[in-house]
């Protein structure tokens, strides 16, 4: 068997260490991929697959991308959930004996991206780890780009733990200690126990690490291990470890979050149309990310909420102050990610300038904040470290507008380094001497058109047009290049000056780079200060965003009640209201409490506004519990510990479970977890099964919630038979989405009123949908039959069997056809037609006759 070339052997040895990545193997100006990597990558990236002779029996599949445009390709692979190992030449090819030494310098994975260009400003880029240990599951999530790390643990329920991890919308998951992995479509990595360094957490987080339980420790360790093996660089900026208990916050499961469209819409999974979209009037990327976190984790503590609301109130009432603040915030760049890049060592001089500009905005920001009378804002301001030392350091060290590349020079300000300044003046002097040369040589030679120029190949030269060559001083000028109508010369003096200039420039660039990295490491020593400043600025930004949107949309400050009262006067759905353009949103009230009005049973036809009303109430609760004003005229709310939303599903099959099964599983989950302080929204539960079955279940669920749980519940249903419950069960109250019939048509008023819907309007809705008249008429007659046949159905105690037999028999009496008499006739004709006895002409005639007949209709 043939032997692979040494380079391919080297490739294979490295690839063995990184089997689950695309190995980008540096070859000169390209990154090349080989073997299966090449085949797959050529497909994923739509680049040409070629081959290379590698000494084996067959040509090796290969494809490559230029190193300067590799980023785009890497981003593409990451987006598809792949990992990329970047393998560089780590010695100078000129000095190499044999194959150039190569090493993987970094593994880039979807969860460990750092570069601004791959990230979305207002979104964190999390990766999460789940670690099962001692009956608990630890969940840790970190964002490498900002340095945040969060950790919690729960009693071992895999599903709940995964739900918690998924709240971060991680790009990647790491698992430790699971016998079987939970199902997820995210890129996942399993860490084995022998890989874990049990003490990694202590060295990364000497303080906060001590407070973690074993499951939390394992989760953080798993993340640190994974980051360590992929990044191979300083993680100094990862200093913020925040431990929390999910019970500190208003809890919502993944389903409820999605259903309420908190951060993205259900339909197209975009931010636009979500609560986040509506509230996002933040000016900074950090603020944008914090807002998202606040929305995902509403609070339970009244003091904390009132503090936020005080701040919003103060800012809402002072338009001038708010606009000043917004202007200041506009000058603040993404401090968290800047800090991340600075300590990671990939920040350039422009990043440091952005840092400086951001810091320069702080004193004014503080001044504005201290004018307010809200204690939180004053406190936030007082704690802001202006980092004046860093500002003056950066001002002294760097020019205002440095180039992007850190290898070109032009970054360091004059006066910062004496030697650099000397080199500068040497180069400058040389250039002045050359600039003056043109004048002096013109005078010496008498050639008025003589020019001094520069090109990359020959350096500086003196150019004389052909017509003046006779006047060139032969001994002093040396001919270097001939052009069509000119000659170029050099002189020994000119070359001497040129050498000095070039030498100075080369030294300058090297020195600048050294000085720059020193500046960057100096700043890197202050990361915690920058991070804490960033946090404060982000909070101010979110609070001003709340104030801005509250002012613009006429939101009011919610009050909190301790006695279970829950009253909203003229509440609106904030997002529906915002997207309804000219049509005005119809405001609605809610009155609930802990005894007489605990379950609102909402009846009304489809499209009447039931679901919107329910979501509006949940959203108002969430908004109040993140400290924002709410869309209402008045709101007095009890603090809610959990929100459950469940939507009845139609009965089709998805993934082996009928959706009705899913509906029941989810409802069970809500019934298990809810407390008297929870808010439950059940939207047409029981719809996915037969009518009586569904009604019976719905009633039982309401009874259970009312008698056993005591949670505030909104239950919408189109079974208006259920409204009878209000008469027999304390705490259940009927409300209905009002509709009016005008000229036999249905008008939706979107107004929720007390009392039950007088009847069901399904057929009207079908009519609105322009169902064939035949269907509408037929449905009306069937309904009449049903209503006559089951007088007693209002009484739910009646046996289901009797209910079934009566109406169904009534329906079956007359056979039904969906075709018109003409159509029936044509069909009959067609059936009877003897093709063997039909000429083409006859057939044509028949077709014509049929068409005429159909046209008549
Ligand atoms: P249901 O759940 O009763 O079938 P929806 O809540 O889905 O009805 O509402 C149907 C439509 O009516 C929604 O698309 C919404 O745009 C509109 N709507 C609902 N409530 C209101 C309201 N209060 N004011 C104005 N339009 C509303
Ligand atoms: Mg609905």
PDB file of N, CA, C and O in Angstrom, residues 378-410:
ATOM      1  N   UNK A 378     -30.303  57.129  41.356  1.00  0.00           N
ATOM      2  CA  UNK A 378     -29.185  57.778  42.047  1.00  0.00           C
ATOM      3  C   UNK A 378     -28.139  56.753  42.471  1.00  0.00           C
ATOM      4  O   UNK A 378     -26.944  56.973  42.342  1.00  0.00           O
ATOM      5  N   UNK A 379     -28.671  55.648  42.949  1.00  0.00           N
ATOM      6  CA  UNK A 379     -27.767  54.588  43.379  1.00  0.00           C
ATOM      7  C   UNK A 379     -26.959  54.043  42.209  1.00  0.00           C
ATOM      8  O   UNK A 379     -25.755  53.829  42.312  1.00  0.00           O
ATOM      9  N   UNK A 380     -27.648  53.839  41.101  1.00  0.00           N
ATOM     10  CA  UNK A 380     -26.950  53.347  39.905  1.00  0.00           C
ATOM     11  C   UNK A 380     -25.865  54.333  39.493  1.00  0.00           C
ATOM     12  O   UNK A 380     -24.742  53.960  39.164  1.00  0.00           O
ATOM     13  N   UNK A 381     -26.210  55.621  39.554  1.00  0.00           N
ATOM     14  CA  UNK A 381     -25.244  56.643  39.160  1.00  0.00           C
ATOM     15  C   UNK A 381     -24.044  56.654  40.092  1.00  0.00           C
ATOM     16  O   UNK A 381     -22.896  56.665  39.658  1.00  0.00           O
ATOM     17  N   UNK A 382     -24.352  56.612  41.402  1.00  0.00           N
ATOM     18  CA  UNK A 382     -23.247  56.676  42.369  1.00  0.00           C
ATOM     19  C   UNK A 382     -22.264  55.532  42.178  1.00  0.00           C
ATOM     20  O   UNK A 382     -21.064  55.689  42.335  1.00  0.00           O
ATOM     21  N   UNK A 383     -22.796  54.383  41.843  1.00  0.00           N
ATOM     22  CA  UNK A 383     -21.919  53.228  41.692  1.00  0.00           C
ATOM     23  C   UNK A 383     -21.163  53.194  40.376  1.00  0.00           C
ATOM     24  O   UNK A 383     -20.342  52.314  40.163  1.00  0.00           O
ATOM     25  N   UNK A 384     -21.446  54.147  39.484  1.00  0.00           N
ATOM     26  CA  UNK A 384     -20.765  54.104  38.188  1.00  0.00           C
ATOM     27  C   UNK A 384     -19.347  54.609  38.305  1.00  0.00           C
ATOM     28  O   UNK A 384     -19.107  55.748  38.678  1.00  0.00           O
ATOM     29  N   UNK A 385     -18.419  53.749  37.942  1.00  0.00           N
ATOM     30  CA  UNK A 385     -17.006  54.101  37.972  1.00  0.00           C
ATOM     31  C   UNK A 385     -16.682  54.760  36.632  1.00  0.00           C
ATOM     32  O   UNK A 385     -16.775  54.132  35.587  1.00  0.00           O
ATOM     33  N   UNK A 386     -16.321  56.039  36.684  1.00  0.00           N
ATOM     34  CA  UNK A 386     -16.058  56.747  35.430  1.00  0.00           C
ATOM     35  C   UNK A 386     -14.778  56.266  34.752  1.00  0.00           C
ATOM     36  O   UNK A 386     -14.515  56.588  33.606  1.00  0.00           O
ATOM     37  N   UNK A 387     -13.961  55.568  35.512  1.00  0.00           N
ATOM     38  CA  UNK A 387     -12.686  55.051  34.992  1.00  0.00           C
ATOM     39  C   UNK A 387     -11.848  56.162  34.373  1.00  0.00           C
ATOM     40  O   UNK A 387     -11.292  56.010  33.270  1.00  0.00           O
ATOM     41  N   UNK A 388     -11.789  57.304  35.093  1.00  0.00           N
ATOM     42  CA  UNK A 388     -11.064  58.459  34.559  1.00  0.00           C
ATOM     43  C   UNK A 388      -9.609  58.110  34.261  1.00  0.00           C
ATOM     44  O   UNK A 388      -9.025  58.610  33.289  1.00  0.00           O
ATOM     45  N   UNK A 389      -9.023  57.241  35.090  1.00  0.00           N
ATOM     46  CA  UNK A 389      -7.625  56.860  34.856  1.00  0.00           C
ATOM     47  C   UNK A 389      -7.467  56.169  33.503  1.00  0.00           C
ATOM     48  O   UNK A 389      -6.536  56.434  32.756  1.00  0.00           O
ATOM     49  N   UNK A 390      -8.429  55.302  33.183  1.00  0.00           N
ATOM     50  CA  UNK A 390      -8.335  54.591  31.911  1.00  0.00           C
ATOM     51  C   UNK A 390      -8.563  55.549  30.742  1.00  0.00           C
ATOM     52  O   UNK A 390      -7.900  55.452  29.714  1.00  0.00           O
ATOM     53  N   UNK A 391      -9.482  56.486  30.952  1.00  0.00           N
ATOM     54  CA  UNK A 391      -9.745  57.449  29.881  1.00  0.00           C
ATOM     55  C   UNK A 391      -8.485  58.240  29.567  1.00  0.00           C
ATOM     56  O   UNK A 391      -8.069  58.327  28.412  1.00  0.00           O
ATOM     57  N   UNK A 392      -7.836  58.767  30.610  1.00  0.00           N
ATOM     58  CA  UNK A 392      -6.673  59.606  30.286  1.00  0.00           C
ATOM     59  C   UNK A 392      -5.526  58.751  29.747  1.00  0.00           C
ATOM     60  O   UNK A 392      -4.784  59.198  28.870  1.00  0.00           O
ATOM     61  N   UNK A 393      -5.441  57.542  30.226  1.00  0.00           N
ATOM     62  CA  UNK A 393      -4.431  56.640  29.683  1.00  0.00           C
ATOM     63  C   UNK A 393      -4.666  56.407  28.186  1.00  0.00           C
ATOM     64  O   UNK A 393      -3.764  56.539  27.354  1.00  0.00           O
ATOM     65  N   UNK A 394      -5.918  56.107  27.836  1.00  0.00           N
ATOM     66  CA  UNK A 394      -6.233  55.843  26.425  1.00  0.00           C
ATOM     67  C   UNK A 394      -6.102  57.093  25.566  1.00  0.00           C
ATOM     68  O   UNK A 394      -5.633  57.039  24.435  1.00  0.00           O
ATOM     69  N   UNK A 395      -6.494  58.227  26.158  1.00  0.00           N
ATOM     70  CA  UNK A 395      -6.346  59.481  25.416  1.00  0.00           C
ATOM     71  C   UNK A 395      -4.883  59.725  25.075  1.00  0.00           C
ATOM     72  O   UNK A 395      -4.546  60.122  23.968  1.00  0.00           O
ATOM     73  N   UNK A 396      -4.014  59.455  26.060  1.00  0.00           N
ATOM     74  CA  UNK A 396      -2.597  59.710  25.846  1.00  0.00           C
ATOM     75  C   UNK A 396      -1.988  58.702  24.876  1.00  0.00           C
ATOM     76  O   UNK A 396      -1.103  59.034  24.095  1.00  0.00           O
ATOM     77  N   UNK A 397      -2.474  57.492  24.906  1.00  0.00           N
ATOM     78  CA  UNK A 397      -1.805  56.433  24.162  1.00  0.00           C
ATOM     79  C   UNK A 397      -2.229  56.327  22.707  1.00  0.00           C
ATOM     80  O   UNK A 397      -1.401  56.068  21.835  1.00  0.00           O
ATOM     81  N   UNK A 398      -3.517  56.506  22.434  1.00  0.00           N
ATOM     82  CA  UNK A 398      -3.991  56.185  21.090  1.00  0.00           C
ATOM     83  C   UNK A 398      -4.532  57.397  20.343  1.00  0.00           C
ATOM     84  O   UNK A 398      -5.148  58.272  20.954  1.00  0.00           O
ATOM     85  N   UNK A 399      -4.317  57.405  19.033  1.00  0.00           N
ATOM     86  CA  UNK A 399      -4.890  58.483  18.223  1.00  0.00           C
ATOM     87  C   UNK A 399      -6.402  58.271  18.125  1.00  0.00           C
ATOM     88  O   UNK A 399      -6.907  57.192  18.410  1.00  0.00           O
ATOM     89  N   UNK A 400      -7.120  59.307  17.705  1.00  0.00           N
ATOM     90  CA  UNK A 400      -8.580  59.223  17.692  1.00  0.00           C
ATOM     91  C   UNK A 400      -9.131  58.293  16.628  1.00  0.00           C
ATOM     92  O   UNK A 400     -10.203  57.725  16.771  1.00  0.00           O
ATOM     93  N   UNK A 401      -8.395  58.180  15.518  1.00  0.00           N
ATOM     94  CA  UNK A 401      -8.963  57.425  14.417  1.00  0.00           C
ATOM     95  C   UNK A 401      -7.957  56.404  13.875  1.00  0.00           C
ATOM     96  O   UNK A 401      -7.449  56.545  12.773  1.00  0.00           O
ATOM     97  N   UNK A 402      -7.678  55.382  14.648  1.00  0.00           N
ATOM     98  CA  UNK A 402      -6.649  54.418  14.243  1.00  0.00           C
ATOM     99  C   UNK A 402      -7.171  53.491  13.141  1.00  0.00           C
ATOM    100  O   UNK A 402      -8.372  53.373  12.957  1.00  0.00           O
ATOM    101  N   UNK A 403      -6.256  52.836  12.414  1.00  0.00           N
ATOM    102  CA  UNK A 403      -6.699  51.889  11.392  1.00  0.00           C
ATOM    103  C   UNK A 403      -7.244  50.609  12.033  1.00  0.00           C
ATOM    104  O   UNK A 403      -7.039  50.368  13.218  1.00  0.00           O
ATOM    105  N   UNK A 404      -7.949  49.813  11.249  1.00  0.00           N
ATOM    106  CA  UNK A 404      -8.507  48.557  11.758  1.00  0.00           C
ATOM    107  C   UNK A 404      -7.394  47.575  12.094  1.00  0.00           C
ATOM    108  O   UNK A 404      -7.423  46.911  13.125  1.00  0.00           O
ATOM    109  N   UNK A 405      -6.412  47.510  11.202  1.00  0.00           N
ATOM    110  CA  UNK A 405      -5.348  46.542  11.418  1.00  0.00           C
ATOM    111  C   UNK A 405      -4.397  47.030  12.510  1.00  0.00           C
ATOM    112  O   UNK A 405      -4.064  48.208  12.578  1.00  0.00           O
ATOM    113  N   UNK A 406      -3.963  46.107  13.348  1.00  0.00           N
ATOM    114  CA  UNK A 406      -3.029  46.492  14.407  1.00  0.00           C
ATOM    115  C   UNK A 406      -1.588  46.291  13.941  1.00  0.00           C
ATOM    116  O   UNK A 406      -0.649  46.439  14.702  1.00  0.00           O
ATOM    117  N   UNK A 407      -1.419  45.941  12.667  1.00  0.00           N
ATOM    118  CA  UNK A 407      -0.083  45.641  12.148  1.00  0.00           C
ATOM    119  C   UNK A 407       0.393  46.685  11.155  1.00  0.00           C
ATOM    120  O   UNK A 407       1.297  46.449  10.379  1.00  0.00           O
ATOM    121  N   UNK A 408      -0.285  47.823  11.122  1.00  0.00           N
ATOM    122  CA  UNK A 408       0.061  48.835  10.135  1.00  0.00           C
ATOM    123  C   UNK A 408       0.662  50.077  10.744  1.00  0.00           C
ATOM    124  O   UNK A 408       1.060  50.979  10.023  1.00  0.00           O
ATOM    125  N   UNK A 409       0.662  50.138  12.065  1.00  0.00           N
ATOM    126  CA  UNK A 409       1.083  51.385  12.700  1.00  0.00           C
ATOM    127  C   UNK A 409      -0.033  52.402  12.620  1.00  0.00           C
ATOM    128  O   UNK A 409      -1.157  52.085  12.224  1.00  0.00           O
ATOM    129  N   UNK A 410       0.328  53.635  13.029  1.00  0.00           N
ATOM    130  CA  UNK A 410      -0.670  54.700  12.960  1.00  0.00           C
ATOM    131  C   UNK A 410      -1.665  54.671  14.086  1.00  0.00           C
ATOM    132  O   UNK A 410      -2.716  55.294  14.018  1.00  0.00           O
TER     133      UNK A 410
END
